[in-house]
Short mmCIF file of C-alpha atoms and ligand atoms in Angstrom, two decimals:
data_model
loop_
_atom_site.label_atom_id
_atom_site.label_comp_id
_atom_site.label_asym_id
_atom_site.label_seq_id
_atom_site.Cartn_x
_atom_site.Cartn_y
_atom_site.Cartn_z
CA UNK A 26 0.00 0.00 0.00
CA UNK A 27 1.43 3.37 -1.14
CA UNK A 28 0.75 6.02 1.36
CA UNK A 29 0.59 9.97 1.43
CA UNK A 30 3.45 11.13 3.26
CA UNK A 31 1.91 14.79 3.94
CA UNK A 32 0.60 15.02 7.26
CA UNK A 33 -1.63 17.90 6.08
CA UNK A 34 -3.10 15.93 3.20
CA UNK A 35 -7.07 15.93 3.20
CA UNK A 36 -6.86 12.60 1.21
CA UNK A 37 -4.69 9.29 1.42
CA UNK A 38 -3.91 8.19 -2.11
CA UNK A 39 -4.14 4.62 -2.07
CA UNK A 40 -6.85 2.65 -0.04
CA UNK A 41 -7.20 -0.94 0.32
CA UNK A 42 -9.63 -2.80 -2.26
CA UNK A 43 -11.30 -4.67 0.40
CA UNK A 44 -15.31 -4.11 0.79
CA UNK A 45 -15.63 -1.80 -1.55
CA UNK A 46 -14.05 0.65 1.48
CA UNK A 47 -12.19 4.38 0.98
CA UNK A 48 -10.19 5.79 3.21
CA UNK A 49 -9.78 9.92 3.87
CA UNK A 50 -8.77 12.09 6.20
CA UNK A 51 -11.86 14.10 8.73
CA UNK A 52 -12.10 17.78 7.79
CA UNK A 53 -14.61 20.37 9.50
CA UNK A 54 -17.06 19.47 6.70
CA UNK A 55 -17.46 16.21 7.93
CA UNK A 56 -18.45 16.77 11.24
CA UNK A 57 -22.60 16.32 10.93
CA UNK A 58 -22.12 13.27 8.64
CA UNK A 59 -19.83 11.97 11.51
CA UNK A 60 -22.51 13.04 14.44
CA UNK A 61 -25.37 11.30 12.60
CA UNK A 62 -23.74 7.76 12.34
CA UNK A 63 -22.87 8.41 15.92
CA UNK A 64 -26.17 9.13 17.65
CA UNK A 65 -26.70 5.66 19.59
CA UNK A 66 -22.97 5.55 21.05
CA UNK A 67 -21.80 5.15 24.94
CA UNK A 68 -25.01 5.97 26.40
CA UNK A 69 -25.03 9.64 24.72
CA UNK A 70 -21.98 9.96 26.51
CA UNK A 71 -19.92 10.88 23.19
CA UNK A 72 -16.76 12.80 23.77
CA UNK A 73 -16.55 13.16 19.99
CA UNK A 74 -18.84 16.27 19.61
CA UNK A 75 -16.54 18.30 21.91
CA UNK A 76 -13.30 17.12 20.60
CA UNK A 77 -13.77 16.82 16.92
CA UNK A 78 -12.12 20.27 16.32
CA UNK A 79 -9.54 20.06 18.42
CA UNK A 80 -8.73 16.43 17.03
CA UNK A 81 -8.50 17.74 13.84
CA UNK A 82 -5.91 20.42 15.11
CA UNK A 83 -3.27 18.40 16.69
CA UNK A 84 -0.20 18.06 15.37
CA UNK A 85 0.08 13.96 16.29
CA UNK A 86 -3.28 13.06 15.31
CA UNK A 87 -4.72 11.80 12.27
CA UNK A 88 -8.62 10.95 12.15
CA UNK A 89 -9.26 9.00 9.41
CA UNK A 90 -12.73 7.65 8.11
CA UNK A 91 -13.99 4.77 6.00
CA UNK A 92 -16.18 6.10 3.30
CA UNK A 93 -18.76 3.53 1.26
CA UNK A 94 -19.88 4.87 -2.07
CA UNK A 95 -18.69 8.20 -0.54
CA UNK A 96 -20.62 8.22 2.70
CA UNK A 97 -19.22 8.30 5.80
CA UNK A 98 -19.65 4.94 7.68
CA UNK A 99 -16.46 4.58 10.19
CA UNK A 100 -14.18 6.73 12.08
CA UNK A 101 -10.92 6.16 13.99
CA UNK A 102 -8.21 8.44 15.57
CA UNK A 103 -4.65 7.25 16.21
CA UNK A 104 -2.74 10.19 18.33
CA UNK A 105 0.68 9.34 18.55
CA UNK A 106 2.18 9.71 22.36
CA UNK A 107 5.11 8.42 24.65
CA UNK A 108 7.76 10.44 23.00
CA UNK A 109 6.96 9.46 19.79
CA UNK A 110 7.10 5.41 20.65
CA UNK A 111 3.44 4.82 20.73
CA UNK A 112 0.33 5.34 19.35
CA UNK A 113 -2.98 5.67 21.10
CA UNK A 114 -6.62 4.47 19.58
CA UNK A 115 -9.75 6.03 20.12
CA UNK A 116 -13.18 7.61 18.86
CA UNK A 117 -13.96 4.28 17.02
CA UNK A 118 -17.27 3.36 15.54
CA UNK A 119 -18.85 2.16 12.61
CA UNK A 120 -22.42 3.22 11.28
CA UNK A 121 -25.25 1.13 12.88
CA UNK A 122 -26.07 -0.45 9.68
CA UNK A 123 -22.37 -1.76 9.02
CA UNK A 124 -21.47 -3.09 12.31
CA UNK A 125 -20.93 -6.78 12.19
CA UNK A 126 -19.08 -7.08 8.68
CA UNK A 127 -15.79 -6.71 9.81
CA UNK A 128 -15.83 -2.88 9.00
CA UNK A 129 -13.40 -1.46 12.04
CA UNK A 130 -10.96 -4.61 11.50
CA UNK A 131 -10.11 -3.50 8.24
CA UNK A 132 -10.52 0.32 8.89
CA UNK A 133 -7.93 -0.59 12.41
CA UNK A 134 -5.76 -2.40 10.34
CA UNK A 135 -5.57 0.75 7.84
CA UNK A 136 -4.72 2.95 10.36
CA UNK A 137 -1.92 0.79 11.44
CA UNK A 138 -0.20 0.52 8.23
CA UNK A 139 -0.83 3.98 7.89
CA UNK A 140 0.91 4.90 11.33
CA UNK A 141 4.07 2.37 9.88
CA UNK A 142 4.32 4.33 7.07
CA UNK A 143 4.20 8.16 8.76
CA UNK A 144 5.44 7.39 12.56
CA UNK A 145 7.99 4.34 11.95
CA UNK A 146 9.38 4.90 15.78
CA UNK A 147 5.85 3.66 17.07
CA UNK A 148 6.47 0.36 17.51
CA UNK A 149 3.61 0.23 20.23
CA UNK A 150 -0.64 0.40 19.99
CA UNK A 151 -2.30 1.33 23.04
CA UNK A 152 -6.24 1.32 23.68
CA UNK A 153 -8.52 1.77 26.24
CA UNK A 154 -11.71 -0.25 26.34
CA UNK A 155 -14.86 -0.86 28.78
CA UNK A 156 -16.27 -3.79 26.97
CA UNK A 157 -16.03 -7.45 28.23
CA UNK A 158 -12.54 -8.71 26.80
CA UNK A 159 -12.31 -12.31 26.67
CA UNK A 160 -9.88 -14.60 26.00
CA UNK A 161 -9.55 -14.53 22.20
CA UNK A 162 -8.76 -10.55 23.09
CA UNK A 163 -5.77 -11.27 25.37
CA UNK A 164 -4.09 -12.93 22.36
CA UNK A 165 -4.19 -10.21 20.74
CA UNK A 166 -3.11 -7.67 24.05
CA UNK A 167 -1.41 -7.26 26.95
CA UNK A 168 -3.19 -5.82 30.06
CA UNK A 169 -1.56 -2.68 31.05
CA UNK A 170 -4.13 -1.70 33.79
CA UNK A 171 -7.75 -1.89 35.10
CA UNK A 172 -9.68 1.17 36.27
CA UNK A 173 -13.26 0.55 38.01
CA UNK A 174 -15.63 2.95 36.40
CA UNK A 175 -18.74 4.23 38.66
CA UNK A 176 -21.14 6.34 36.46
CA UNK A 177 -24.09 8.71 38.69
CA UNK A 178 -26.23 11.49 37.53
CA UNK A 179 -27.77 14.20 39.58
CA UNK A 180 -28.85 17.88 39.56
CA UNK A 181 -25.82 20.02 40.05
CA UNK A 182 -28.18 22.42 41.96
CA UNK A 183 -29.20 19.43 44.68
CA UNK A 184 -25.79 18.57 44.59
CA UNK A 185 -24.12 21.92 45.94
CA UNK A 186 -26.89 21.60 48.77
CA UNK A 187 -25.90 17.92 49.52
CA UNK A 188 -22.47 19.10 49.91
CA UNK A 189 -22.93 21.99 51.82
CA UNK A 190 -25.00 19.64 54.36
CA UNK A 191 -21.86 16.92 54.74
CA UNK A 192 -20.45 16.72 58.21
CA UNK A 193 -17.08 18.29 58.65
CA UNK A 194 -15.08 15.36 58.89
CA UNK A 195 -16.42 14.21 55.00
CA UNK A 196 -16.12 17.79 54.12
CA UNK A 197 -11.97 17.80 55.16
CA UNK A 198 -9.73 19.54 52.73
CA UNK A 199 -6.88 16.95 51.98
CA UNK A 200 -7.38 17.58 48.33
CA UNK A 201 -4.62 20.18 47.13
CA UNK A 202 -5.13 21.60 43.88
CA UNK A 203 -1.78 21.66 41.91
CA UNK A 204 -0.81 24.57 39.51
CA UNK A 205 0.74 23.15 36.58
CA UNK A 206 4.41 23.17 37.65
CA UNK A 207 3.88 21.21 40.84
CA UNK A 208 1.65 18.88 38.52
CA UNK A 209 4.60 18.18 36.03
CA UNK A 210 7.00 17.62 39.32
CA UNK A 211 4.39 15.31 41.02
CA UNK A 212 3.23 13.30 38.34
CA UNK A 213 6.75 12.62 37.09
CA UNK A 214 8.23 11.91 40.72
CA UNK A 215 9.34 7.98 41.41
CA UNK A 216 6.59 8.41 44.60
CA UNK A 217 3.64 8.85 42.26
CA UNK A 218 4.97 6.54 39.52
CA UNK A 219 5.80 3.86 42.00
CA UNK A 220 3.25 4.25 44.32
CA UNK A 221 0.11 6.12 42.98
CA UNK A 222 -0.03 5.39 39.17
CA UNK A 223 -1.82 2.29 38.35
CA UNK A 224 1.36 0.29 36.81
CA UNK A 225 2.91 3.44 36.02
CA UNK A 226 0.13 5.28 33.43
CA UNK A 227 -1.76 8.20 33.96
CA UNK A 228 -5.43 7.77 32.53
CA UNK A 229 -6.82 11.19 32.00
CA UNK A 230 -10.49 10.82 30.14
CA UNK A 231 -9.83 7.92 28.68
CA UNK A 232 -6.70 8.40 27.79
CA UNK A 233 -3.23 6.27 28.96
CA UNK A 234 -0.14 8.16 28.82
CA UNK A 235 3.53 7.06 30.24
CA UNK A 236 4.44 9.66 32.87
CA UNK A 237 7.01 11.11 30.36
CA UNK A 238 8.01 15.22 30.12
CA UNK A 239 6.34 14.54 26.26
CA UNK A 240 3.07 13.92 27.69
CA UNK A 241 2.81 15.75 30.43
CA UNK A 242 3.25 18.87 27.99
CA UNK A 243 -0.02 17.57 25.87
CA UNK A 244 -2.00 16.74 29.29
CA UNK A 245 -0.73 20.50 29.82
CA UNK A 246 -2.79 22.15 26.99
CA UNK A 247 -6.31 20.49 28.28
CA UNK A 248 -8.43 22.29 30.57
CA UNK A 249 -8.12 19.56 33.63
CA UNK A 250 -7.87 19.67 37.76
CA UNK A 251 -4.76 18.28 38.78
CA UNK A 252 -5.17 16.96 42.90
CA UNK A 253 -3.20 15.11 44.87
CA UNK A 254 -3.88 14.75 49.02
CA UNK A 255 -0.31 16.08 50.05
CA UNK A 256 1.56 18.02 47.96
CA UNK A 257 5.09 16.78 49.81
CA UNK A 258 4.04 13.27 49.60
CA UNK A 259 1.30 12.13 47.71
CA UNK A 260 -0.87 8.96 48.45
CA UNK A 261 -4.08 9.40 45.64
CA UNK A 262 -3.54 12.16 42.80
CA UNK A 263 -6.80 12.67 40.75
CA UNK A 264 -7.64 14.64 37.47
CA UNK A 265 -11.02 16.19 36.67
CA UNK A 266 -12.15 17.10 32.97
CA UNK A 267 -14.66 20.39 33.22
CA UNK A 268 -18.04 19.71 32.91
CA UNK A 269 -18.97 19.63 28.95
CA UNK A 270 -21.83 18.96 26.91
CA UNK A 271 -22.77 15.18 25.68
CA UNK A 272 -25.02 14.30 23.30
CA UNK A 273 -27.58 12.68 26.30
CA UNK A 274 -29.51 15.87 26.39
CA UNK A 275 -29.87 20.19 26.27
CA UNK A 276 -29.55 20.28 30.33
CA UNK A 277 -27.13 17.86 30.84
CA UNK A 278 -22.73 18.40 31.46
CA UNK A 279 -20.25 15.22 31.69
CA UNK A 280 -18.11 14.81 34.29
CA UNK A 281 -14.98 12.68 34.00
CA UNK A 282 -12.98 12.26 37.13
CA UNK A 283 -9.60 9.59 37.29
CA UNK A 284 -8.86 9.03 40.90
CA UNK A 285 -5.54 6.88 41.60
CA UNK A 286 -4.05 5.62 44.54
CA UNK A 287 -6.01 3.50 47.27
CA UNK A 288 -6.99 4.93 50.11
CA UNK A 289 -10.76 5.22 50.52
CA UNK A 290 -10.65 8.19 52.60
CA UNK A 291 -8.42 10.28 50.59
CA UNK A 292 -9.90 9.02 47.11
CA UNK A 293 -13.48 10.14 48.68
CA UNK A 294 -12.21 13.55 49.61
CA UNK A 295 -10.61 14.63 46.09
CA UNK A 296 -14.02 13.02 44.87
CA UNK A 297 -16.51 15.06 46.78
CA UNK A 298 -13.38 18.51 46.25
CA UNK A 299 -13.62 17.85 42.50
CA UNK A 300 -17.08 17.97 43.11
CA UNK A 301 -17.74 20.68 44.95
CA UNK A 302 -15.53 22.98 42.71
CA UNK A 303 -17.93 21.99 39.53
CA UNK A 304 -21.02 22.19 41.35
CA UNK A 305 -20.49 25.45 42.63
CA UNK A 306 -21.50 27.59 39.39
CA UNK A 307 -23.34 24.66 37.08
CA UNK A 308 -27.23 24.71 36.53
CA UNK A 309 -28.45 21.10 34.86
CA UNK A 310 -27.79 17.99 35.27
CA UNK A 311 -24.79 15.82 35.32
CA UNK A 312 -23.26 12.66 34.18
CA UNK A 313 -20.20 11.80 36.25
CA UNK A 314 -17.60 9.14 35.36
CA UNK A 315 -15.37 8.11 38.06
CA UNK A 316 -12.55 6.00 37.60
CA UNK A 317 -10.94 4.33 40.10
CA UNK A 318 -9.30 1.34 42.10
CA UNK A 319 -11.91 -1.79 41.09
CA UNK A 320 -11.18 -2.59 45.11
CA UNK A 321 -12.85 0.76 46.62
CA UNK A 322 -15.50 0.57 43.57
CA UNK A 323 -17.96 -0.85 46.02
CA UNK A 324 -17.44 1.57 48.81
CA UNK A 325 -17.78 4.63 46.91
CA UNK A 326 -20.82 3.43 44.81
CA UNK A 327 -22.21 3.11 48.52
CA UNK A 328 -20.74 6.28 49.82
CA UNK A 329 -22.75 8.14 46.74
CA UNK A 330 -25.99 6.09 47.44
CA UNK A 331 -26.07 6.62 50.86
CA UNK A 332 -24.55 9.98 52.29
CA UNK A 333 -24.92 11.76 48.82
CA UNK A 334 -27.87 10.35 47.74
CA UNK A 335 -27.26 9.99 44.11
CA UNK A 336 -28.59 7.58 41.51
CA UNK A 337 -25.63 5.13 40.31
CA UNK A 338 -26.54 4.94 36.29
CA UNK A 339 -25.29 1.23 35.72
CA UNK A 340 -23.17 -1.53 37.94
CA UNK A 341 -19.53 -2.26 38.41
CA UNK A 342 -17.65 -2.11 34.57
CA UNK A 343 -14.07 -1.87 34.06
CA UNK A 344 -12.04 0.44 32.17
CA UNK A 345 -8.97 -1.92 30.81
CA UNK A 346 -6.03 -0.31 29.49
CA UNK A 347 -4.42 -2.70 26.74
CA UNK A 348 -1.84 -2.71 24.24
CA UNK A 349 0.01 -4.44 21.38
CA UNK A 350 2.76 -4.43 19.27
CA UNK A 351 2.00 -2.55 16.10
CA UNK A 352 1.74 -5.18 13.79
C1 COA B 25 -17.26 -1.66 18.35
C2 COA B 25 -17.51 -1.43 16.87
C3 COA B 25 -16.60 -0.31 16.38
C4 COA B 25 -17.19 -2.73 16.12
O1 COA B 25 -17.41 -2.52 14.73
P1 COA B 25 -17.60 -3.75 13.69
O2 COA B 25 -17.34 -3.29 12.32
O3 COA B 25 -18.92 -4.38 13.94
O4 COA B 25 -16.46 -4.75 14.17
P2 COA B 25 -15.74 -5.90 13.32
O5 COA B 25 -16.83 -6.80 12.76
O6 COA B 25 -14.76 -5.36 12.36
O7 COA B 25 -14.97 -6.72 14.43
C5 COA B 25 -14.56 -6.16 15.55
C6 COA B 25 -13.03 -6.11 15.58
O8 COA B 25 -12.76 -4.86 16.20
C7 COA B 25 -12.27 -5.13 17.51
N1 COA B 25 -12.86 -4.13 18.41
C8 COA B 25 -14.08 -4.06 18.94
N2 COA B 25 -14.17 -2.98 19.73
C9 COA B 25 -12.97 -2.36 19.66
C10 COA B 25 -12.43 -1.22 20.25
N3 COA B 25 -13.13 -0.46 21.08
N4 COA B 25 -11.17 -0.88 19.96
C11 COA B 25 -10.42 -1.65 19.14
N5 COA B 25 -10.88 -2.76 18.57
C12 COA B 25 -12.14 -3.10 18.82
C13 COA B 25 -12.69 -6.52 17.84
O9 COA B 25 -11.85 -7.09 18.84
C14 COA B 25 -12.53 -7.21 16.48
O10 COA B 25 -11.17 -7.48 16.23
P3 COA B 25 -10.70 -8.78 15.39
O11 COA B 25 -11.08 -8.46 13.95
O12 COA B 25 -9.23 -8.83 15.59
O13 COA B 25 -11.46 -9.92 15.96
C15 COA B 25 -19.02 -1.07 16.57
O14 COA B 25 -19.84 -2.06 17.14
C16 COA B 25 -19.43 0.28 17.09
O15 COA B 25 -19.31 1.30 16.39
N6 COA B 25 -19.99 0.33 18.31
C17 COA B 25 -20.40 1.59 18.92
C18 COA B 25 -19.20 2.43 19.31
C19 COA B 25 -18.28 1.75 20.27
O16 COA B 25 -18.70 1.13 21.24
N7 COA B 25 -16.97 1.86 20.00
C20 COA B 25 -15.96 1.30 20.85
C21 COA B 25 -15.09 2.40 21.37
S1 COA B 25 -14.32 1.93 22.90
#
């Protein structure tokens, strides 16, 4: 396969022959062919919408879509990270009516070549993915790390009042908000590495980075919280997206918060501080994604039923953090 060596380049030249498939790269005008094949996807909890844009702006990212007869029917994003050594899946989906054919195992194994061709130090493919992996999977990947995901909604309004109510000793402050510098230090010391980090990877919104200088200066440019309990020695570091829009409805913001380390204590506190700083000012409802230790999953799913009184969305489902070699 002959590829395009222009990053810029709207089009690749040469797609494969199989199904009848072509391959381009997204532009801006693609964007409401892309949203209607995506309507049905995570629960209307699409990060898509909101990223699209920016996606299309960064330097390391190609999003690249499977076109039949010229319609849009499959999209995938490879961002390369990890100083240039790996590259990192996401966004992918196939229309409705072409899911089942074999559509994203061609359109995956596209992008790979494709990566090959324009990255050739990525030697690695990384993926996150919250769907029961079975054994035919772990052929094909190594774990790198699991994540417990606990998904509640509530009313950001009843919220703030909920929080206001909380005895003092759930309302204690060990949850120090880092500036930027102190987040680079922290999240590149041995302590959080070694100690903190599940295996050694930040997760931020889905996304697994190494704790590398590289990364931390792309985690740098996205509007996140950085917390950790102690800024001198940290025991559970979090990050907190700001609330955006999904797809689920007008009123309603997402809320993705990655909690690390595993002390239930601690974790709670950064939970209800990340909390509490996003509640203060929002009017609607919310969707909050917490990821965290599959150990304390229980206890905080209990700790939001019971002292914060919020409705848990679904049961216990992992986030797993897998990758391969590029083949
Ligand atoms: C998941 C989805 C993309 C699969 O599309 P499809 O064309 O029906 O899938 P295929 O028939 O080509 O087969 C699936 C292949 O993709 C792999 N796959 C499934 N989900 C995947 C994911 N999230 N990331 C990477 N690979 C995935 C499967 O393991 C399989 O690989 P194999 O060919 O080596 O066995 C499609 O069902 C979809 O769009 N679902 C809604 C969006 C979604 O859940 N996306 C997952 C993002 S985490």
């Amino acid at each position: 396969m002959k590829i395009d060596s222009g990053l810029s380049s709207p089009t690749l030249p040469e797609s494969p022959p199989q199904m009848g498939l072509q391959f381009t790269m997204a532009t801006e005008e693609d964007f409401e062919e892309i949203m209607a094949m995506s309507q049905d996807i995570y629960g209307g909890l699409d990060y898509l919408p909101t990223r699209y844009s920016t996606w299309l702006q960064e330097p390391h990212r190609m999003v690249i879509l499977a076109r039949k007869q010229g319609k849009v029917i499959a999209l995938e994003s490879v961002c390369v990270i990890d100083d240039g050594e790996t590259v990192l899946v996401e966004g992918l989906r196939v229309a409705p009516q072409e899911r089942g054919k074999g559509v994203a195992g061609v359109l995956l194994r596209f992008c790979s070549q494709l990566v090959k061709a324009r990255f050739p130090k990525v030697k690695v493919s990384r993926l996150t993915r919250d769907d029961q992996l079975g054994p035919k999977d772990f052929q094909k990947y190594r774990l790198i790390t699991k994540q417990g995901i606990l998904l509640v909604r509530f009313r950001a309004e009843d919220m703030k009042l909920c929080l206001a109510e909380l005895s003092i000793s759930e309302n204690a402050a060990e949850a120090a908000l880092l500036d930027p510098n102190d987040a680079h230090r922290l999240f590149l010391s041995s302590v959080v590495m070694r100690d903190v980090l599940p295996n050694a990877t930040i997760v931020q919104d889905w996304q697994p980075f190494k704790p590398l200088a590289s990364n931390m200066a792309i985690l740098a440019k996205k509007n996140i919280d950085w917390m950790v309990d102690d800024a001198r020695c940290p025991t559970v570091a979090s990050l907190c997206t700001f609330p955006f829009r999904v797809p689920i409805g007008d009123d309603w913001y997402y809320l993705n918060i990655d909690i690390f380390g595993k002390d239930l204590e601690l974790v709670q506190q950064q939970f209800l501080a990340h909390l509490r700083r996003h509640t203060a000012t929002l009017k609607g409802y919310v969707m909050c994604q917490v990821f965290l230790d599959p150990a304390l999953w229980e206890l905080l799913a209990e700790f939001c039923r019971n002292t914060l009184g919020v409705e848990l969305v679904k049961g216990y489902t992992e986030q797993c953090v897998v990758e391969s070699d590029l083949m």
